[in-house]
PDB file of C-alpha atoms in Angstrom:
ATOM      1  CA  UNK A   1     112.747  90.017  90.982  1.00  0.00           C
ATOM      2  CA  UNK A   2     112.331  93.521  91.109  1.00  0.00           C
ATOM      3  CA  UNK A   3     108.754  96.338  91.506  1.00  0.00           C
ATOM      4  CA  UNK A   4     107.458  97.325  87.946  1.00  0.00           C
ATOM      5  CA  UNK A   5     104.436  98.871  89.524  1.00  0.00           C
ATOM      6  CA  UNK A   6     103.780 101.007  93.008  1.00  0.00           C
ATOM      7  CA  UNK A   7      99.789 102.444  93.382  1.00  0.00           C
ATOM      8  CA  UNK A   8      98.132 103.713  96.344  1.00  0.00           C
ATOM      9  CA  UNK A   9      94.157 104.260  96.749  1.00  0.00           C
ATOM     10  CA  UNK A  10      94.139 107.417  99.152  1.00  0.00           C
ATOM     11  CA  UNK A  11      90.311 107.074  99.244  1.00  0.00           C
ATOM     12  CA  UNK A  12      88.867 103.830  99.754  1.00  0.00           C
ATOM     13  CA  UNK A  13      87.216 102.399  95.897  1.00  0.00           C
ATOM     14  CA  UNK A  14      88.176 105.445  94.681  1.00  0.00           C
ATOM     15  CA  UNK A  15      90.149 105.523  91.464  1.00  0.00           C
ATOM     16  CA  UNK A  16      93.849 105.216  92.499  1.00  0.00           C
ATOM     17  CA  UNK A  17      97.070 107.222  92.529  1.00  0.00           C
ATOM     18  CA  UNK A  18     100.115 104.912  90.202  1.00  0.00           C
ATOM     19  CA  UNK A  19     103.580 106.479  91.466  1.00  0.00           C
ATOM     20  CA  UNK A  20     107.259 106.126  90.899  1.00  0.00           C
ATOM     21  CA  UNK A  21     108.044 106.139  94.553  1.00  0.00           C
ATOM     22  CA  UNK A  22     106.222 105.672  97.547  1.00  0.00           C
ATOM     23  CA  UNK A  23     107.469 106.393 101.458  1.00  0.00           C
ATOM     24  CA  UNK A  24     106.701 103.045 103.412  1.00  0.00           C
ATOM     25  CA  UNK A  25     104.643 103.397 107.181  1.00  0.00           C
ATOM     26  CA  UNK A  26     103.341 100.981 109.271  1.00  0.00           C
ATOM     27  CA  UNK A  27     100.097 101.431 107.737  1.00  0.00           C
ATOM     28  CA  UNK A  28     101.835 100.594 104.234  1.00  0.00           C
ATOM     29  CA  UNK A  29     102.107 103.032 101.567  1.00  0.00           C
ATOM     30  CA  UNK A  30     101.935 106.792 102.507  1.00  0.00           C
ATOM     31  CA  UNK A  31      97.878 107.750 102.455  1.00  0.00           C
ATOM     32  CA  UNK A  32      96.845 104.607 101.062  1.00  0.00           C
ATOM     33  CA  UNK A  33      93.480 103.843 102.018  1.00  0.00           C
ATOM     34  CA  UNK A  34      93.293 106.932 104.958  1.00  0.00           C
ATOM     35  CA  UNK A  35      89.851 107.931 103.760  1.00  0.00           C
ATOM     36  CA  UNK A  36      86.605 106.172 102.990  1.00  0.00           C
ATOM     37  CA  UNK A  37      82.899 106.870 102.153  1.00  0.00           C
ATOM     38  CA  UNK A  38      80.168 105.463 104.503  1.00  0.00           C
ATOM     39  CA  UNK A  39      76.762 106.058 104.432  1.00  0.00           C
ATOM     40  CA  UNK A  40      74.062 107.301 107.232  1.00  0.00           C
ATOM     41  CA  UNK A  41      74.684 104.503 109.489  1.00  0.00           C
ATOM     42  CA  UNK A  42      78.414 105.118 109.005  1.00  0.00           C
ATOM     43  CA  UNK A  43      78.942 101.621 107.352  1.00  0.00           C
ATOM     44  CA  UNK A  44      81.563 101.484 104.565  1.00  0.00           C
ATOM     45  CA  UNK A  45      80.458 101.973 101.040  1.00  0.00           C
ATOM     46  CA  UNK A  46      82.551 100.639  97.926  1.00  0.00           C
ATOM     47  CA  UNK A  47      82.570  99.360  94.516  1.00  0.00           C
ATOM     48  CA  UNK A  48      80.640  96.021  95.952  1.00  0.00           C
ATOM     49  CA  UNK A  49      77.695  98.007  96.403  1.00  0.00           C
ATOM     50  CA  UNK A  50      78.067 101.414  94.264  1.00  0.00           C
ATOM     51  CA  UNK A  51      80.331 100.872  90.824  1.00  0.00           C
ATOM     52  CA  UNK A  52      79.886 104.581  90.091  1.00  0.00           C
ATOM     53  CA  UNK A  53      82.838 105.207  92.806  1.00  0.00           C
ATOM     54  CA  UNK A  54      85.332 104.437  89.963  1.00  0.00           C
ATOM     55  CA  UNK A  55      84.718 107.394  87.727  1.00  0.00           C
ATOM     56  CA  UNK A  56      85.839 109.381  90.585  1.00  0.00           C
ATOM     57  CA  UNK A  57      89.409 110.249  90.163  1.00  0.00           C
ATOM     58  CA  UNK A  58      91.747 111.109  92.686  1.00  0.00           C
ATOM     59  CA  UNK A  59      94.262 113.413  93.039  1.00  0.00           C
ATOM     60  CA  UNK A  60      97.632 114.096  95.711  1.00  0.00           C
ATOM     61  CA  UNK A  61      99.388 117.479  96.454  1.00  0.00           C
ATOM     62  CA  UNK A  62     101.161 118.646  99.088  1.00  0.00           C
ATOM     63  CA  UNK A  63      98.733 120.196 100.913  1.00  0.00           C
ATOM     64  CA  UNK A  64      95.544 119.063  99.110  1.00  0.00           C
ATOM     65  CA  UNK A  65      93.345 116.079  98.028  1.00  0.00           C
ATOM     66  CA  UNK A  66      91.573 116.641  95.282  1.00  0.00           C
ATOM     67  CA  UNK A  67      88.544 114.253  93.786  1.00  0.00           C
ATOM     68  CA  UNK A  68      87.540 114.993  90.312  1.00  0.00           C
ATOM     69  CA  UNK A  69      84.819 113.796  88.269  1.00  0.00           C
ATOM     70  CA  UNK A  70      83.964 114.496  84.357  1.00  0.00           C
ATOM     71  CA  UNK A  71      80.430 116.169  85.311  1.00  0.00           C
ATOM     72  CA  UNK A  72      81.385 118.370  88.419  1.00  0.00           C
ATOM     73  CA  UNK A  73      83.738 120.829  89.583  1.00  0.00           C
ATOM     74  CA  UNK A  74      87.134 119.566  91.250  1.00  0.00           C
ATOM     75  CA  UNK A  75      86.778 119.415  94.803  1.00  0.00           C
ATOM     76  CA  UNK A  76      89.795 120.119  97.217  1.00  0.00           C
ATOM     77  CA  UNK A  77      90.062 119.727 100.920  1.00  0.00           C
ATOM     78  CA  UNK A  78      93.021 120.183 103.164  1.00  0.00           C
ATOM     79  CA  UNK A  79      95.501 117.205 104.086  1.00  0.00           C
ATOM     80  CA  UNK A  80      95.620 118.967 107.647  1.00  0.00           C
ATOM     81  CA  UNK A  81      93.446 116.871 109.749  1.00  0.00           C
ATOM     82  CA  UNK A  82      89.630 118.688 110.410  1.00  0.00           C
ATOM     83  CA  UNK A  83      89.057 119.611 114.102  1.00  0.00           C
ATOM     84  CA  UNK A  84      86.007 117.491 115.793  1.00  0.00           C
ATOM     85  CA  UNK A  85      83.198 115.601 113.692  1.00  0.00           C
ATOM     86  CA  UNK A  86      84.831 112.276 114.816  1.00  0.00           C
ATOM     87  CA  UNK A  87      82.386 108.631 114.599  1.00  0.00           C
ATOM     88  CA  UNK A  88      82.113 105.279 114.549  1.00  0.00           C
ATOM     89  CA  UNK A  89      82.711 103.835 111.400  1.00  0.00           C
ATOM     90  CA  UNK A  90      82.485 100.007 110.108  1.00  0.00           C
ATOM     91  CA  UNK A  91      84.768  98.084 107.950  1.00  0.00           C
ATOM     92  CA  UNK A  92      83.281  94.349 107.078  1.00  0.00           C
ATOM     93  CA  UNK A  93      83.294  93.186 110.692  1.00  0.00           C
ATOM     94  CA  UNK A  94      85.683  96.261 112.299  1.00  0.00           C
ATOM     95  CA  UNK A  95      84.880  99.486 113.824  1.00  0.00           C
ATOM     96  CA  UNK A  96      87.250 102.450 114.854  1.00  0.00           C
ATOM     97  CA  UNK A  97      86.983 106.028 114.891  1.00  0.00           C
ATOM     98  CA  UNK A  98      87.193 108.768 112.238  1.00  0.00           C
ATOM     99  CA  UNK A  99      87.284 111.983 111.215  1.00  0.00           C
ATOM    100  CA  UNK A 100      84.320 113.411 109.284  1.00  0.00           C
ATOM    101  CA  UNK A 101      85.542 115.687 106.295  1.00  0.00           C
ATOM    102  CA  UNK A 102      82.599 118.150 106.681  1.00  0.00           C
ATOM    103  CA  UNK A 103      79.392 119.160 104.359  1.00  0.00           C
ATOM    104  CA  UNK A 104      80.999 120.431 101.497  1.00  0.00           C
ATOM    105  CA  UNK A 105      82.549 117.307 100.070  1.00  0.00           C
ATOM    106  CA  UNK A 106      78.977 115.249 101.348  1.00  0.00           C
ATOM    107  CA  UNK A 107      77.279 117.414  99.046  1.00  0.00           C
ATOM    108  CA  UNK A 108      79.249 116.938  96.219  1.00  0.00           C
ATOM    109  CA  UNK A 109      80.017 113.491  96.549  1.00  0.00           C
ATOM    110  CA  UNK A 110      75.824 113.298  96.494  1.00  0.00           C
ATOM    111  CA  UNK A 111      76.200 115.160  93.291  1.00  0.00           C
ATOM    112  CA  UNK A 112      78.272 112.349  91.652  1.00  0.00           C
ATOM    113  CA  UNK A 113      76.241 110.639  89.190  1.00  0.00           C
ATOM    114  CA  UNK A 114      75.185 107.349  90.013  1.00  0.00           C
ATOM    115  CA  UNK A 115      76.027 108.081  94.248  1.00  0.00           C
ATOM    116  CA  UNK A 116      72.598 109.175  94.784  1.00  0.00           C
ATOM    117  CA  UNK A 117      71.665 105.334  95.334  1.00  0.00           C
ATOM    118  CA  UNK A 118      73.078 105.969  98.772  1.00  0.00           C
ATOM    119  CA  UNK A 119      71.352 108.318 101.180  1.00  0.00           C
ATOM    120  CA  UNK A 120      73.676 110.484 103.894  1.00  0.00           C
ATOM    121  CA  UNK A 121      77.363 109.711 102.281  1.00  0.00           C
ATOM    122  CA  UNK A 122      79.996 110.807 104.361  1.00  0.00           C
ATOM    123  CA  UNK A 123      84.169 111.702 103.634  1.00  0.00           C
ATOM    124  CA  UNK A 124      85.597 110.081 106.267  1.00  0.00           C
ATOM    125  CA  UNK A 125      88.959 110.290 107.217  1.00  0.00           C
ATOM    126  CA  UNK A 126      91.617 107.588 109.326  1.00  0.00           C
ATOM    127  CA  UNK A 127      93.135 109.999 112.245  1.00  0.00           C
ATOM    128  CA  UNK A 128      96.928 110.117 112.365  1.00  0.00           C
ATOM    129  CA  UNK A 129      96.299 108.968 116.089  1.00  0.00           C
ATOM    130  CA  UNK A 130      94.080 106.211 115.293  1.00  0.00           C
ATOM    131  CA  UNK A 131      94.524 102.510 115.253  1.00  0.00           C
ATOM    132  CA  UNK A 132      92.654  99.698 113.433  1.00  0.00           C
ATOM    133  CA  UNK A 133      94.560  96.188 114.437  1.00  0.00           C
ATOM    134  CA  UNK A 134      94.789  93.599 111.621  1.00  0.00           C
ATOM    135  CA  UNK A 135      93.352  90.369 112.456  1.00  0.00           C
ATOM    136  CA  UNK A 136      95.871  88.009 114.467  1.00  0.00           C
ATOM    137  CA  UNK A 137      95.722  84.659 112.625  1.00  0.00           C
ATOM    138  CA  UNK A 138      97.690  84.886 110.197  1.00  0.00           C
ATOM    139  CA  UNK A 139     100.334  87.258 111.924  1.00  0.00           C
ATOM    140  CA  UNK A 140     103.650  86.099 113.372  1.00  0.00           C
ATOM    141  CA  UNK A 141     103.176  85.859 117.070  1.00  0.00           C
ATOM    142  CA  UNK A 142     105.408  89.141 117.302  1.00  0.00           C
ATOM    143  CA  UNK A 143     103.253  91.084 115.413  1.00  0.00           C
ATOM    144  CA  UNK A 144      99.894  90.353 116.885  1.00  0.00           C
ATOM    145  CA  UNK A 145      98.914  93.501 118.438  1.00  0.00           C
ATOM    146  CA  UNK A 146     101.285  95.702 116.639  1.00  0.00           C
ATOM    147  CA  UNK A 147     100.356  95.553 112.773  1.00  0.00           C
ATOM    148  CA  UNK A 148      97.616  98.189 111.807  1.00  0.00           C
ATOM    149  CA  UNK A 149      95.857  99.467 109.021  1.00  0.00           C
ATOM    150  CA  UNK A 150      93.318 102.296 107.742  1.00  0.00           C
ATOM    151  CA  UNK A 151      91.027 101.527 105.741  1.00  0.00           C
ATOM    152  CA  UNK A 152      92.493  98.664 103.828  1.00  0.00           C
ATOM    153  CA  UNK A 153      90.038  95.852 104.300  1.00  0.00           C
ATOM    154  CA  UNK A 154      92.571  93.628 106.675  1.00  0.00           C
ATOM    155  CA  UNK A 155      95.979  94.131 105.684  1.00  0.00           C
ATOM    156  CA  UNK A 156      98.590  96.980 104.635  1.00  0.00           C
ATOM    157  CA  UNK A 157     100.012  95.916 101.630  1.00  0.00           C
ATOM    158  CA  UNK A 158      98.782  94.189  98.657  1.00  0.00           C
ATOM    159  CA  UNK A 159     101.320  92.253  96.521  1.00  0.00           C
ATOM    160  CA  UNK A 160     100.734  91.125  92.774  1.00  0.00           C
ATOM    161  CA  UNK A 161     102.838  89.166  90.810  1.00  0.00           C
ATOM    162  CA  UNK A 162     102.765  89.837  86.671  1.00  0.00           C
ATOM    163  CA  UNK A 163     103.068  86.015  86.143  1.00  0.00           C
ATOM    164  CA  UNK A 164      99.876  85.244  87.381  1.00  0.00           C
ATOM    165  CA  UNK A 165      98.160  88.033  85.350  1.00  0.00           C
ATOM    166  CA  UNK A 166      99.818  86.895  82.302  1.00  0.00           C
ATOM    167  CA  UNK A 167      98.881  83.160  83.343  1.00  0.00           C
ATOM    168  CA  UNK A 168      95.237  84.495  84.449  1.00  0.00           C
ATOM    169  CA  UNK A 169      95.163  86.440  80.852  1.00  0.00           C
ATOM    170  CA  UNK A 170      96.072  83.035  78.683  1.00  0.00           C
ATOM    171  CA  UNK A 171      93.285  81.019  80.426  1.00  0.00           C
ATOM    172  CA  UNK A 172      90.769  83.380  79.903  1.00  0.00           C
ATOM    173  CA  UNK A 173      91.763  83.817  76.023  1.00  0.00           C
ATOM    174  CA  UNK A 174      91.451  80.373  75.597  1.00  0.00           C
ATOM    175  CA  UNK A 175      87.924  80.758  77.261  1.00  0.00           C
ATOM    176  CA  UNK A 176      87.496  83.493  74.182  1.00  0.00           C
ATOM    177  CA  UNK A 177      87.223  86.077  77.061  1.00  0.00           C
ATOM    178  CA  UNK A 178      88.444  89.323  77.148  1.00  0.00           C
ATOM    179  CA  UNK A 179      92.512  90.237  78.969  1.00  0.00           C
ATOM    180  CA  UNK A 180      91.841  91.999  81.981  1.00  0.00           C
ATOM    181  CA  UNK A 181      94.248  94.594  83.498  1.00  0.00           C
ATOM    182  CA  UNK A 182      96.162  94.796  86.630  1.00  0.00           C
ATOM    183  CA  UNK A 183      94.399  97.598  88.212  1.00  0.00           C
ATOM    184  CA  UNK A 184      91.473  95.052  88.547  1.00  0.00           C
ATOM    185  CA  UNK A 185      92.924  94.069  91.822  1.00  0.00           C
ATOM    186  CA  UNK A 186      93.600  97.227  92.720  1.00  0.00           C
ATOM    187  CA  UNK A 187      97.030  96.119  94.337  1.00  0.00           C
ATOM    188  CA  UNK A 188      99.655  98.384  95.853  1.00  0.00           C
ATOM    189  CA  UNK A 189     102.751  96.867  94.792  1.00  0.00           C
ATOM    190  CA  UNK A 190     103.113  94.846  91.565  1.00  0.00           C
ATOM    191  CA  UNK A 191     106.478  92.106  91.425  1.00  0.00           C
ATOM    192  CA  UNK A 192     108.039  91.117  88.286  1.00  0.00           C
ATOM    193  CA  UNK A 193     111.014  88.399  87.629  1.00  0.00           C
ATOM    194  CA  UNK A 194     109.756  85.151  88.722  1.00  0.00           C
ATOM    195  CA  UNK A 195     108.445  83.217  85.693  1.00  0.00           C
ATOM    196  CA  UNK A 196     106.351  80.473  87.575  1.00  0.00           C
ATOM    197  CA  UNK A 197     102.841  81.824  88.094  1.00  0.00           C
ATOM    198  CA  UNK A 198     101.185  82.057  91.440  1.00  0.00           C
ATOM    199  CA  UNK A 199     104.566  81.396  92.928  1.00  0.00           C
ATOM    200  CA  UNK A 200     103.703  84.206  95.000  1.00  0.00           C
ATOM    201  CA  UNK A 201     101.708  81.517  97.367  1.00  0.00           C
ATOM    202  CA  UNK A 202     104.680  79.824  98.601  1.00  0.00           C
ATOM    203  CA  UNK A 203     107.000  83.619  99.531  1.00  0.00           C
ATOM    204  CA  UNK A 204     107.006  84.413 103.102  1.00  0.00           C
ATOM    205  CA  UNK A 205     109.269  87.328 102.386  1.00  0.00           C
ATOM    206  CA  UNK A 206     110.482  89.996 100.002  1.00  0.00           C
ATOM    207  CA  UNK A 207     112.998  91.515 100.853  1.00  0.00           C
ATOM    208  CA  UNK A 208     114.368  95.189  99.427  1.00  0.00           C
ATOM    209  CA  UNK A 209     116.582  98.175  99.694  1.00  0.00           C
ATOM    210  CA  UNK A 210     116.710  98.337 103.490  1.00  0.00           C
ATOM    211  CA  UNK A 211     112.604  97.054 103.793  1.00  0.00           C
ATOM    212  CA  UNK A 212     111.159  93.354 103.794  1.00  0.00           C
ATOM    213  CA  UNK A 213     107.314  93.194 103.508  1.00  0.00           C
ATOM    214  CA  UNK A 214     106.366  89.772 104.988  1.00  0.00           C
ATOM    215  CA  UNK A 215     103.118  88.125 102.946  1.00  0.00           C
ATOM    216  CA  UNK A 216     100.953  86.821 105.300  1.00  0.00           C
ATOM    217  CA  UNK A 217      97.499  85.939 103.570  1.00  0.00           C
ATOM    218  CA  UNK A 218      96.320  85.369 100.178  1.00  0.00           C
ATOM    219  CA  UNK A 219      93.690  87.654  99.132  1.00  0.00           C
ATOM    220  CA  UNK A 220      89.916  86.408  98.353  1.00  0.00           C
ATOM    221  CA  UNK A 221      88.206  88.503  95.556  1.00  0.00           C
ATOM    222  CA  UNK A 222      85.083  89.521  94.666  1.00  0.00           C
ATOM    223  CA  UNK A 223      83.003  91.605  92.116  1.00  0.00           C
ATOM    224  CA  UNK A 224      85.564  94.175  92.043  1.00  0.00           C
ATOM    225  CA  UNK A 225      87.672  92.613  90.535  1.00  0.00           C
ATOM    226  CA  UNK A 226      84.968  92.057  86.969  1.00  0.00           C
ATOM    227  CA  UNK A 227      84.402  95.833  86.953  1.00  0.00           C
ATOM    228  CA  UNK A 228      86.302  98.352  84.751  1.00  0.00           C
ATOM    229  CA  UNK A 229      88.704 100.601  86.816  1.00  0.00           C
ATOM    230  CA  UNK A 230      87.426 103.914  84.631  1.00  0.00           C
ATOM    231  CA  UNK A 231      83.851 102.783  84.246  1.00  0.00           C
ATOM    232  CA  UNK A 232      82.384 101.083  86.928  1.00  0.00           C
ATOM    233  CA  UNK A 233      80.956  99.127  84.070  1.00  0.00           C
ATOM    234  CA  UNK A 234      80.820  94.774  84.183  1.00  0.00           C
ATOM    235  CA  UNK A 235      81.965  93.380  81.147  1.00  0.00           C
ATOM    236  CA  UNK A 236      81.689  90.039  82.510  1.00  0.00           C
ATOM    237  CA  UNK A 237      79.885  89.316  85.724  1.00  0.00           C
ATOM    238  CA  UNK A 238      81.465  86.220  86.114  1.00  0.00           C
ATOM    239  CA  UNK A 239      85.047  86.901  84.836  1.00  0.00           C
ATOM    240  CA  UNK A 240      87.922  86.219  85.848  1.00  0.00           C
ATOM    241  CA  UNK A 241      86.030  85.497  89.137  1.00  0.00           C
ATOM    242  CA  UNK A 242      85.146  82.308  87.320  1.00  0.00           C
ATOM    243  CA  UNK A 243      88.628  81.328  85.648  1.00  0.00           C
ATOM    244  CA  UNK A 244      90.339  82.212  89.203  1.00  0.00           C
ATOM    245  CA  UNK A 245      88.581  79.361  90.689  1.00  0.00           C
ATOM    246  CA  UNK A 246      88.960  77.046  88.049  1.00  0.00           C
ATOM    247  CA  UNK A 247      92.325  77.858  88.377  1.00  0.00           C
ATOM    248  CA  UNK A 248      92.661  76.837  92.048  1.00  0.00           C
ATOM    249  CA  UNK A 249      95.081  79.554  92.470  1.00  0.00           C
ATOM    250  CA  UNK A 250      95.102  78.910  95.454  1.00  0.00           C
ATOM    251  CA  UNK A 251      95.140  75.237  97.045  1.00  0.00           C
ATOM    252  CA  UNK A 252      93.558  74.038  99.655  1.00  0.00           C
ATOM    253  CA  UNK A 253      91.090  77.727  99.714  1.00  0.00           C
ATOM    254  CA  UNK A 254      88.033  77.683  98.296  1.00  0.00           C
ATOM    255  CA  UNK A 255      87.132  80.658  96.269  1.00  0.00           C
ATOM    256  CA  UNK A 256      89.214  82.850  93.682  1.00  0.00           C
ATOM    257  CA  UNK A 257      92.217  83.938  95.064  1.00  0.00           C
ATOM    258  CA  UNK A 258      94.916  86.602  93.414  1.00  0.00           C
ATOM    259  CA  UNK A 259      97.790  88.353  95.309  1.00  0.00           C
ATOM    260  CA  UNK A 260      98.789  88.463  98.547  1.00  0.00           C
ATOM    261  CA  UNK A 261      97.966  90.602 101.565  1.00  0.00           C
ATOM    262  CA  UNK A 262     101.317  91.900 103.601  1.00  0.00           C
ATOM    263  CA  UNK A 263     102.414  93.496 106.199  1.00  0.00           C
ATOM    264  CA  UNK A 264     105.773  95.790 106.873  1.00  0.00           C
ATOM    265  CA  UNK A 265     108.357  93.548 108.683  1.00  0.00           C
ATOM    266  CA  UNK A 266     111.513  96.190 108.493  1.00  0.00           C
ATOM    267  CA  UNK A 267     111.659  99.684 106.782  1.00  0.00           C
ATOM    268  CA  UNK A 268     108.859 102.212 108.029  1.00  0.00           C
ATOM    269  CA  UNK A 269     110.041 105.250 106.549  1.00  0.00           C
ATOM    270  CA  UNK A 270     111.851 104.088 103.264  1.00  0.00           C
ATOM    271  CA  UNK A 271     110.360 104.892  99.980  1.00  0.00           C
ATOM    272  CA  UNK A 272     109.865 102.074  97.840  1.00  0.00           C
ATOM    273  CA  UNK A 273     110.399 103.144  94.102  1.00  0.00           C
ATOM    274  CA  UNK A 274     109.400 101.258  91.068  1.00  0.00           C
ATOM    275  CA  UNK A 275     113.018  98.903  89.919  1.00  0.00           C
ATOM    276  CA  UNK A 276     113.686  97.894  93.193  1.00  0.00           C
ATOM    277  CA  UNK A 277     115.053  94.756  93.573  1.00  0.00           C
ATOM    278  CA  UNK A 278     113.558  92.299  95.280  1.00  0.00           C
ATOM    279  CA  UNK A 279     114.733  88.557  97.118  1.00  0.00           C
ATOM    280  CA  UNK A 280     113.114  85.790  98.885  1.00  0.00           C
ATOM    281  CA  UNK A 281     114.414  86.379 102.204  1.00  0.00           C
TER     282      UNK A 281
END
């Protein structure tokens, strides 16, 4: 087996960042998930409530994130953490602390066509100090208390496996539905090699080039995963939601289930590159 695809989502339902390479942390991927929008009562806001977040594109430099949007002027602010402005913010059923991006970026992320359903929006950002702790029961009894997160929903890798698209794909053609794409499910690290779809259930470990990522849960989806990744736009609002339970991707887990949600076992601070080659370890 071996990665065909690495992405990273720097700000939370944002569009995301598709790379050759990508440094490994505890968190997972370098500035994956570190900021997120949240409205006046500093709740998380995404896709599941606002599809407009996916025409907003986002951009990585050195010393700058940039979001970009077809209607507005790019807007850059500094990857040097801001000074004060820290708050509660929620994530599902989580709270920690961030660090609010300023009024600039509020304004122009209320400027974003389609945002203005959502009163008092807010750049947040994950401190380099902070700590959100993945939930325990599905961690090895080592690693309760020690794996964390930013903003990912619960864990801080997502792992796809191309076999299960392409299976996923078939069914719904034979449904005379439309293919969808991988960046539906908006994973971070896409496997190719093994032929036997949703094989993926059954790995406990991958291990690479001085890493192993340890897959801990499968991972539940939801509307997401029917909207386009440029548009924001439904083409289905029951696909492949719909043919992913049907499938029963999943056994013994009611819902639709695709990929699975990881965590770093060995290797914080190794880049990850796109060829890699991958075993069950």
């Amino acid at each position: 087996m071996h990665i065909t695809q690495l992405a990273i989502y720097p700000v939370k339902s944002l569009r995301g960042i598709v790379l050759d390479q990508a440094e490994l942390t505890e968190r997972g991927l370098a500035f994956d998930r570190r900021w997120m929008i949240v409205d006046s009562n500093g709740d998380f806001v995404t896709q599941r409530e606002v599809s407009a977040l996916a025409t907003i594109t986002v951009e990585l430099g050195e010393q700058h994130l940039t979001l970009r949007h077809e209607t507005l002027p790019a807007f850059s602010l500094a990857l040097a953490e801001p000074k004060g402005g820290a708050r509660t913010v929620r994530v599902f059923r989580s709270y920690c602390e961030a660090l609010d991006e300023g009024d600039e970026v509020a304004a122009w992320l209320a400027s974003v066509p389609g945002l203005e359903v959502v009163e008092g929006l807010r750049l947040m950002r994950f401190p380099e100090s902070g700590r959100r702790e993945v939930p325990a029961d599905y961690l090895a009894e080592a690693e309760k208390g020690y794996v964390h997160v930013a903003f990912s929903d619960e864990y801080p890798l997502l792992i796809a496996h191309q076999a299960s698209l392409d299976a996923l794909n078939a069914q719904l053609e034979q449904k005379g539905e439309s293919r969808v794409p991988m960046t539906r499910f908006r994973p971070n690290v896409v496997v190719e090699g093994s032929d036997e779809p949703f094989a993926e259930r059954d790995w406990r470990t991958l291990q690479g080039p001085e890493y192993r990522l340890g897959l801990r849960k499968p991972c539940k989806r939801c509307k997401i995963v029917t909207q386009d990744q440029l548009t924001g736009i439904a083409p289905s609002v029951k696909e492949p939601l719909r043919t992913l339970v049907t499938m029963d991707t999943q056994p013994g887990w009611k819902g639709a289930y695709f990929g699975q949600n990881a965590v770093v076992e060995e290797g914080v601070g190794v880049v990850l590159r796109v060829g890699d080659v991958l075993s069950l370890a």
